[in-house]
Amino acid sequence: MSGHTFDKPNVDHCPFMPVFGPPALSIERGSGTQVWDTDGKRYLDFLSGIAVTSLGHANPVVAEAIGRQASTLLHVSNFFSNPQAMAAAIKVNELLKDATGHSGQLFFTNSGAESNECALKLARKWGGRGRHTVVSAFGSFHGRTLATLAATGQPAKHEPFAPMPEGFKHVAWGDIDEIRDSVDGSVAAVMIEAIQGEGGVNPAPVGYLQGIRELCDEMGALMIIDEIQTGFGRTGKWFGFELDGVSPDVVTMAKAMGNGMPIGACWARKDVAAVFQPGDHGSTYSGTALATAAVSAVIDEMRRIDAPRLATEMGAKFTDLLIQLPQIESVRGAGLILGAQLAEGLNAPEIYQALIGKGLICNAVNASTLRFLPPLTVSETELVEATAMIAEVLQEVSS
Ligand SMILES: *Cc1c(COP(=O)(O)O)cnc(C)c1O
């Protein structure tokens, strides 16, 4: 396996802070679903940089847009606008208008956590003092900055950084009664994922998001949906909340939005966005021409190939293939965000390691679940090839 020079994160020659553990591979180049490491070994990438490269590696349409923009204009500060940012914002607003039925406005960020920070600040300004609490679910993941970490429903991740910023409350995932008991007049917003990604690929139970929508309407709280992992066609819909037919007030996104170019956005219904005034929020790189050129290329290309339909079709095919393996008990998720529940006694991290040896990249999202997030452009042949590698590894570990 390559990457030997990095395999001890704490030794003197490693230039990275030791927050990620030893990298499994050092990857040099990619094309579509495939990547090659520094030793020239080929892998099928069924993780897509955690739902980022949804149009595949080195996508020619996105690469062309980035290349052209890089030699035209990169950045101009927020005292000015640029045609790329305007065009990309209009395209994202069109998608959200179709999905929610509301006109809205957005703020471009550089990451998922920043998109959620923007949403949290918007909720606090909208709610006002005394009504600033944000309710989110246990098992959720909303980011690594202090406020988004506080919203993240994983107490073990808070513990080393206590005290957390105040004004966050967590409820059991999927339990509408518990969330009903928690949302009172002090709550500005509920922040929720359509499918918990990092939490183990846990889809919202049918009617859960609808129930939260009704509750937010009753209590005058905002409904914020974190679509950072599920957005841009991944679930078979443009946005995961469409699976439950709800219309949120605020939607956060990133990951697949730039196909690898770091960019995100916080979108809000127009009357909600209107609580922000000049000076309330900002970022040097918000809406930079380079990143927004990538966003337009991604959306145009996803529309052209009907990426949500591909996710639905390929997701159904992959599920059918996986479920035939005797060591896989069930497959959950939607479209091409899938979690394969392993039979009792099998260890997902161990299987993940063995799959890397075979040439398949996926992720052990917990001790008993493998998570698959292939590009939405994955071919049927690649699904079959990946399934054969999984079958071999599961056979080897069970015998
Ligand atoms: C990845 C992710 C984030 C954080 O995004 P970053 O770009 O890593 O800051 C937030 N929410 C969800 C649901 C995610 O999957």
Coordinates of C-alpha atoms and ligand atoms in Angstrom, one line a residue:
M1 CA 0.0 0.0 0.0
S2 CA 1.3 3.5 -0.8
G3 CA 1.4 6.5 1.4
H4 CA 4.3 5.1 3.6
T5 CA 5.8 8.5 4.2
F6 CA 2.5 9.6 5.9
D7 CA 1.6 6.6 7.9
K8 CA 2.6 8.0 11.3
P9 CA 0.8 11.3 11.7
N10 CA 2.7 12.4 14.8
V11 CA 6.3 11.9 13.5
D12 CA 8.5 14.9 12.7
H13 CA 8.3 14.6 8.9
C14 CA 4.5 14.7 8.7
P15 CA 3.4 18.3 7.9
F16 CA -0.3 17.8 8.9
M17 CA -1.9 18.3 12.3
P18 CA -2.8 14.8 13.6
V19 CA -6.6 15.2 13.4
F20 CA -7.3 12.6 10.8
G21 CA -5.3 9.6 11.7
P22 CA -2.9 8.0 9.2
P23 CA -4.2 8.4 5.6
A24 CA -5.1 5.0 4.0
L25 CA -3.8 6.1 0.6
S26 CA -2.1 8.9 -1.3
I27 CA -4.2 9.4 -4.4
E28 CA -2.6 11.1 -7.4
R29 CA -5.3 11.3 -10.2
G30 CA -8.8 10.3 -11.0
S31 CA -11.2 9.9 -14.0
G32 CA -14.9 9.3 -13.5
T33 CA -15.4 6.7 -10.8
Q34 CA -11.7 5.6 -10.9
V35 CA -8.7 6.9 -9.0
W36 CA -5.0 5.9 -9.0
D37 CA -2.7 6.0 -6.1
T38 CA 1.0 7.1 -6.2
D39 CA 2.0 3.5 -6.9
G40 CA -0.2 3.4 -9.9
K41 CA -2.8 1.1 -8.4
R42 CA -6.4 1.6 -9.6
Y43 CA -9.4 1.9 -7.3
L44 CA -13.1 2.4 -7.8
D45 CA -14.1 5.4 -5.7
F46 CA -17.5 4.6 -4.1
L47 CA -17.1 7.4 -1.6
S48 CA -16.7 10.4 -3.9
G49 CA -14.7 12.3 -1.3
I50 CA -17.7 11.9 1.0
A51 CA -20.4 12.9 -1.5
V52 CA -18.4 15.6 -3.2
T53 CA -17.3 14.4 -6.7
S54 CA -20.9 13.4 -7.7
L55 CA -20.1 14.0 -11.4
G56 CA -17.0 11.9 -11.2
H57 CA -13.3 12.8 -10.9
A58 CA -11.8 15.2 -13.5
N59 CA -15.2 15.8 -15.0
P60 CA -14.4 17.5 -18.3
V61 CA -17.3 20.0 -18.2
V62 CA -16.4 21.2 -14.7
A63 CA -12.6 21.1 -15.5
E64 CA -13.2 23.2 -18.6
A65 CA -15.2 25.8 -16.6
I66 CA -12.6 26.0 -13.9
G67 CA -9.7 26.3 -16.3
R68 CA -11.4 29.0 -18.4
Q69 CA -12.3 30.9 -15.2
A70 CA -8.8 30.6 -13.8
S71 CA -7.4 32.4 -16.7
T72 CA -10.1 35.0 -16.7
L73 CA -10.8 36.2 -13.2
L74 CA -10.5 34.5 -9.8
H75 CA -11.7 36.9 -7.2
V76 CA -12.8 40.6 -6.7
S77 CA -13.9 41.0 -3.0
N78 CA -17.4 41.5 -1.8
F79 CA -17.4 45.2 -2.6
F80 CA -18.2 44.1 -6.2
S81 CA -20.1 41.3 -7.7
N82 CA -19.1 39.2 -10.7
P83 CA -21.1 37.5 -13.5
Q84 CA -20.2 34.0 -12.4
A85 CA -21.5 34.5 -8.8
M86 CA -24.7 36.1 -10.1
A87 CA -25.3 33.2 -12.7
A88 CA -24.6 30.5 -10.1
A89 CA -26.9 32.1 -7.5
I90 CA -29.7 32.3 -10.0
K91 CA -29.3 28.7 -10.9
V92 CA -29.3 27.5 -7.2
N93 CA -32.3 29.7 -6.5
E94 CA -34.1 28.1 -9.4
L95 CA -33.5 24.7 -8.0
L96 CA -34.6 25.7 -4.5
K97 CA -37.7 27.5 -5.8
D98 CA -38.7 24.4 -7.7
A99 CA -38.1 22.2 -4.6
T100 CA -39.7 24.5 -2.0
G101 CA -42.2 26.6 -3.9
H102 CA -40.7 29.8 -2.5
S103 CA -38.4 32.5 -3.9
G104 CA -35.3 32.8 -1.8
Q105 CA -31.8 34.3 -1.5
L106 CA -28.5 32.8 -0.7
F107 CA -25.1 33.4 0.8
F108 CA -22.1 31.6 -0.7
T109 CA -19.7 30.0 1.7
N110 CA -16.6 27.8 1.4
S111 CA -17.7 24.7 3.2
G112 CA -20.6 22.9 4.8
A113 CA -19.8 24.1 8.3
E114 CA -19.8 27.7 7.1
S115 CA -23.2 27.2 5.4
N116 CA -24.6 26.0 8.8
E117 CA -22.9 28.9 10.7
C118 CA -24.7 31.2 8.4
A119 CA -28.0 29.4 9.0
L120 CA -27.5 29.5 12.8
K121 CA -26.7 33.2 12.8
L122 CA -29.7 33.8 10.5
A123 CA -31.9 31.9 13.0
R124 CA -30.7 33.9 16.0
K125 CA -31.2 37.2 14.2
W126 CA -34.7 36.0 13.1
G127 CA -35.7 34.7 16.5
G128 CA -34.3 37.6 18.5
R129 CA -33.0 37.5 22.1
G130 CA -34.7 35.0 24.3
R131 CA -35.6 33.0 21.3
H132 CA -32.3 31.7 20.1
T133 CA -32.2 28.0 20.9
V134 CA -31.6 25.6 18.0
V135 CA -32.9 22.0 18.3
S136 CA -31.2 19.3 16.4
A137 CA -31.1 15.5 16.6
F138 CA -28.7 13.0 18.3
G139 CA -26.6 11.3 15.7
S140 CA -26.6 14.4 13.5
F141 CA -23.5 15.9 12.0
H142 CA -23.5 19.7 11.2
G143 CA -19.8 20.6 11.1
R144 CA -16.6 21.2 13.1
T145 CA -16.7 24.9 13.9
L146 CA -17.7 25.6 17.5
A147 CA -21.3 26.5 16.8
T148 CA -21.9 23.7 14.3
L149 CA -20.2 21.3 16.6
A150 CA -22.6 22.4 19.3
A151 CA -25.5 21.7 16.9
T152 CA -23.9 18.3 16.1
G153 CA -25.7 15.7 18.2
Q154 CA -22.7 13.7 19.3
P155 CA -21.8 14.6 22.9
A156 CA -18.4 12.7 22.7
K157 CA -17.2 15.2 20.0
H158 CA -18.1 18.1 22.3
E159 CA -16.4 16.8 25.4
P160 CA -12.8 17.8 24.6
F161 CA -13.8 21.4 23.7
A162 CA -16.2 22.2 26.5
P163 CA -17.7 24.6 27.3
M164 CA -19.8 24.6 24.1
P165 CA -21.5 27.8 22.9
E166 CA -24.9 27.9 24.5
G167 CA -28.4 27.7 23.0
F168 CA -28.4 24.1 21.5
K169 CA -30.7 21.3 22.4
H170 CA -30.7 17.7 21.1
V171 CA -33.6 15.2 20.7
A172 CA -33.8 11.6 19.7
W173 CA -33.7 11.2 15.9
G174 CA -36.9 10.2 14.3
D175 CA -39.1 10.7 17.4
I176 CA -41.8 13.3 16.6
D177 CA -43.2 13.3 20.1
E178 CA -39.9 14.1 21.7
I179 CA -39.2 17.0 19.4
R180 CA -42.8 18.2 20.1
D181 CA -41.9 18.3 23.8
S182 CA -38.6 20.2 23.1
V183 CA -39.8 23.0 20.9
D184 CA -41.1 25.9 23.0
G185 CA -41.1 29.7 22.7
S186 CA -37.4 29.8 23.2
V187 CA -36.6 27.9 20.1
A188 CA -35.6 29.8 17.0
A189 CA -35.1 26.9 14.7
V190 CA -34.9 23.1 14.2
M191 CA -31.9 22.0 12.2
I192 CA -32.2 18.5 10.7
E193 CA -30.8 16.3 8.0
A194 CA -33.1 14.5 5.5
I195 CA -30.9 11.4 5.9
Q196 CA -28.3 11.3 8.6
G197 CA -25.1 10.7 6.7
E198 CA -22.2 10.6 9.3
G199 CA -24.7 9.2 11.8
G200 CA -24.9 5.9 9.9
V201 CA -27.1 6.6 6.8
N202 CA -30.3 6.9 8.7
P203 CA -33.2 8.1 6.6
A204 CA -35.9 10.3 8.3
P205 CA -38.9 8.1 9.0
V206 CA -41.8 8.7 6.7
G207 CA -43.7 11.8 7.9
Y208 CA -41.0 12.9 10.3
L209 CA -40.0 16.0 8.3
Q210 CA -43.7 16.8 7.7
G211 CA -44.2 16.6 11.5
I212 CA -41.3 19.0 12.1
R213 CA -42.7 21.4 9.5
E214 CA -46.1 21.5 11.2
L215 CA -44.5 21.9 14.6
C216 CA -42.3 24.8 13.3
D217 CA -45.4 26.5 11.8
E218 CA -47.3 26.1 15.1
M219 CA -44.4 27.4 17.2
G220 CA -43.1 30.1 14.8
A221 CA -39.7 28.4 14.5
L222 CA -37.6 28.1 11.4
M223 CA -37.1 24.7 9.7
I224 CA -33.5 24.4 8.6
I225 CA -32.5 21.4 6.5
D226 CA -28.9 20.4 6.3
E227 CA -28.5 19.1 2.7
I228 CA -24.7 19.2 2.7
Q229 CA -24.4 15.5 2.1
T230 CA -27.8 14.8 0.6
G231 CA -28.2 17.7 -1.8
F232 CA -27.6 17.9 -5.6
G233 CA -29.3 14.7 -6.7
R234 CA -27.6 12.3 -4.3
T235 CA -30.9 10.9 -3.0
G236 CA -32.7 10.7 -6.3
K237 CA -34.2 14.1 -5.8
W238 CA -32.4 17.4 -6.1
F239 CA -32.7 17.8 -2.3
G240 CA -33.4 15.1 0.3
F241 CA -36.3 17.0 1.9
E242 CA -38.3 16.4 -1.4
L243 CA -38.5 12.7 -0.4
D244 CA -40.9 13.7 2.4
G245 CA -42.6 16.5 0.4
V246 CA -41.7 19.3 2.8
S247 CA -40.8 22.9 2.2
P248 CA -38.1 24.1 4.6
D249 CA -37.4 27.8 5.4
V250 CA -33.6 27.5 5.2
V251 CA -31.5 25.0 3.3
T252 CA -27.7 24.5 3.7
M253 CA -25.5 22.9 1.0
A254 CA -21.9 22.3 0.0
K255 CA -20.1 19.1 -1.0
A256 CA -21.4 18.1 -4.4
M257 CA -22.2 21.7 -5.3
G258 CA -18.6 22.3 -6.7
N259 CA -17.7 18.7 -7.5
G260 CA -14.5 19.2 -5.5
M261 CA -14.2 23.0 -5.7
P262 CA -14.6 24.2 -2.1
I263 CA -18.0 26.0 -2.0
G264 CA -21.3 25.9 -0.1
A265 CA -24.3 28.1 0.4
C266 CA -27.0 28.9 2.9
W267 CA -30.3 29.5 1.2
A268 CA -33.4 31.1 2.9
R269 CA -36.9 32.0 1.9
K270 CA -36.9 35.7 0.9
D271 CA -38.7 37.0 4.0
V272 CA -36.4 35.0 6.3
A273 CA -33.2 36.2 4.4
A274 CA -34.5 39.7 4.8
V275 CA -33.6 39.8 8.5
F276 CA -29.9 40.1 7.5
Q277 CA -28.6 43.6 7.0
P278 CA -25.3 44.8 5.6
G279 CA -22.5 43.9 8.1
D280 CA -24.3 41.0 9.7
H281 CA -22.4 38.4 7.9
G282 CA -19.6 37.9 5.4
S283 CA -16.6 36.0 4.1
T284 CA -13.7 37.1 2.0
Y285 CA -14.2 34.2 -0.5
S286 CA -18.0 34.4 -0.6
G287 CA -19.1 34.0 -4.2
T288 CA -15.6 34.0 -5.7
A289 CA -15.6 33.8 -9.5
L290 CA -13.6 30.6 -9.7
A291 CA -15.8 28.6 -7.3
T292 CA -19.1 29.9 -8.7
A293 CA -18.0 29.1 -12.2
A294 CA -17.7 25.5 -11.0
V295 CA -21.2 25.6 -9.4
S296 CA -22.8 26.7 -12.7
A297 CA -21.0 24.0 -14.6
V298 CA -22.1 21.4 -12.0
I299 CA -25.8 22.4 -12.1
D300 CA -25.9 22.6 -15.9
E301 CA -24.3 19.2 -16.3
M302 CA -26.5 17.6 -13.6
R303 CA -29.6 18.9 -15.4
R304 CA -28.3 17.7 -18.8
I305 CA -27.7 14.2 -17.6
D306 CA -30.7 14.2 -15.1
A307 CA -28.4 13.3 -12.2
P308 CA -31.3 12.7 -9.8
R309 CA -32.8 10.1 -12.1
L310 CA -29.4 8.4 -12.5
A311 CA -29.1 8.3 -8.7
T312 CA -32.5 6.6 -8.4
E313 CA -31.8 4.1 -11.2
M314 CA -28.3 3.2 -10.2
G315 CA -29.2 3.2 -6.5
A316 CA -31.9 0.6 -7.1
K317 CA -29.5 -1.6 -9.2
F318 CA -26.8 -1.4 -6.6
T319 CA -29.2 -2.2 -3.8
D320 CA -30.4 -5.3 -5.7
L321 CA -26.8 -6.4 -6.1
L322 CA -25.8 -5.8 -2.5
I323 CA -28.9 -7.4 -0.9
Q324 CA -28.1 -10.7 -2.7
L325 CA -24.9 -11.1 -0.7
P326 CA -25.6 -13.4 2.3
Q327 CA -23.5 -11.3 4.7
I328 CA -25.5 -8.1 4.0
E329 CA -28.6 -8.0 6.2
S330 CA -30.3 -4.9 4.7
V331 CA -29.5 -1.8 2.7
R332 CA -30.9 1.6 3.7
G333 CA -30.8 5.1 2.3
A334 CA -32.1 6.6 -1.0
G335 CA -30.6 7.0 -4.4
L336 CA -26.9 6.7 -4.1
I337 CA -26.5 7.4 -0.4
L338 CA -26.6 3.8 0.8
G339 CA -25.7 2.0 4.1
A340 CA -25.2 -1.7 4.0
Q341 CA -26.0 -3.3 7.3
L342 CA -23.6 -6.2 7.9
A343 CA -24.5 -9.6 9.4
E344 CA -23.8 -10.0 13.1
G345 CA -20.1 -10.6 13.9
L346 CA -18.7 -8.7 10.9
N347 CA -16.6 -5.7 11.5
A348 CA -17.1 -2.8 9.1
P349 CA -13.7 -1.0 9.6
E350 CA -11.9 -4.4 9.0
I351 CA -14.0 -4.9 5.8
Y352 CA -13.3 -1.3 4.7
Q353 CA -9.5 -2.0 5.0
A354 CA -9.8 -5.3 3.0
L355 CA -11.8 -3.5 0.3
I356 CA -9.1 -0.9 -0.1
G357 CA -6.6 -3.8 -0.6
K358 CA -8.9 -5.1 -3.4
G359 CA -9.3 -1.7 -5.0
L360 CA -12.6 -0.4 -3.7
I361 CA -13.0 2.8 -1.7
C362 CA -16.0 3.1 0.5
N363 CA -16.4 4.0 4.2
A364 CA -17.2 2.2 7.5
V365 CA -19.7 4.7 8.9
N366 CA -20.0 2.7 12.1
A367 CA -18.9 -0.7 13.4
S368 CA -21.5 -2.6 11.4
T369 CA -22.4 -0.4 8.4
L370 CA -20.6 0.2 5.1
R371 CA -21.5 3.5 3.5
F372 CA -21.5 3.8 -0.3
L373 CA -21.6 7.2 -2.1
P374 CA -20.5 6.5 -5.6
P375 CA -20.6 9.3 -8.2
L376 CA -24.1 9.7 -9.7
T377 CA -22.4 9.0 -13.1
V378 CA -21.4 5.5 -12.0
S379 CA -21.9 2.8 -14.6
E380 CA -23.7 -0.5 -14.2
T381 CA -20.4 -2.3 -15.0
E382 CA -18.7 -0.5 -12.2
L383 CA -21.6 -1.5 -9.8
V384 CA -21.0 -5.1 -10.8
E385 CA -17.3 -4.8 -10.4
A386 CA -17.6 -3.2 -6.9
T387 CA -20.1 -5.9 -5.8
A388 CA -17.7 -8.6 -6.9
M389 CA -15.0 -7.1 -4.7
I390 CA -17.4 -6.8 -1.8
A391 CA -18.6 -10.4 -2.2
E392 CA -15.0 -11.6 -2.3
V393 CA -14.0 -9.8 0.9
L394 CA -17.2 -10.8 2.8
Q395 CA -16.5 -14.4 1.7
E396 CA -12.9 -14.2 3.0
V397 CA -13.8 -12.7 6.4
S398 CA -16.7 -15.1 7.0
S399 CA -14.7 -18.3 6.3
Ligands
LIG1 C1 -19.9 17.1 5.6 C2 -21.1 17.7 6.4 C3 -21.0 18.9 7.0 C4 -19.8 19.7 7.2 O1 -19.3 20.1 5.9 P1 -17.7 20.6 5.9 O2 -17.6 21.1 4.4 O3 -16.9 19.5 6.2 O4 -17.6 21.8 6.8 C5 -22.2 19.4 7.6 N1 -23.4 18.7 7.6 C6 -23.4 17.5 6.9 C7 -24.7 16.8 6.9 C8 -22.3 16.9 6.3 O5 -22.4 15.7 5.7

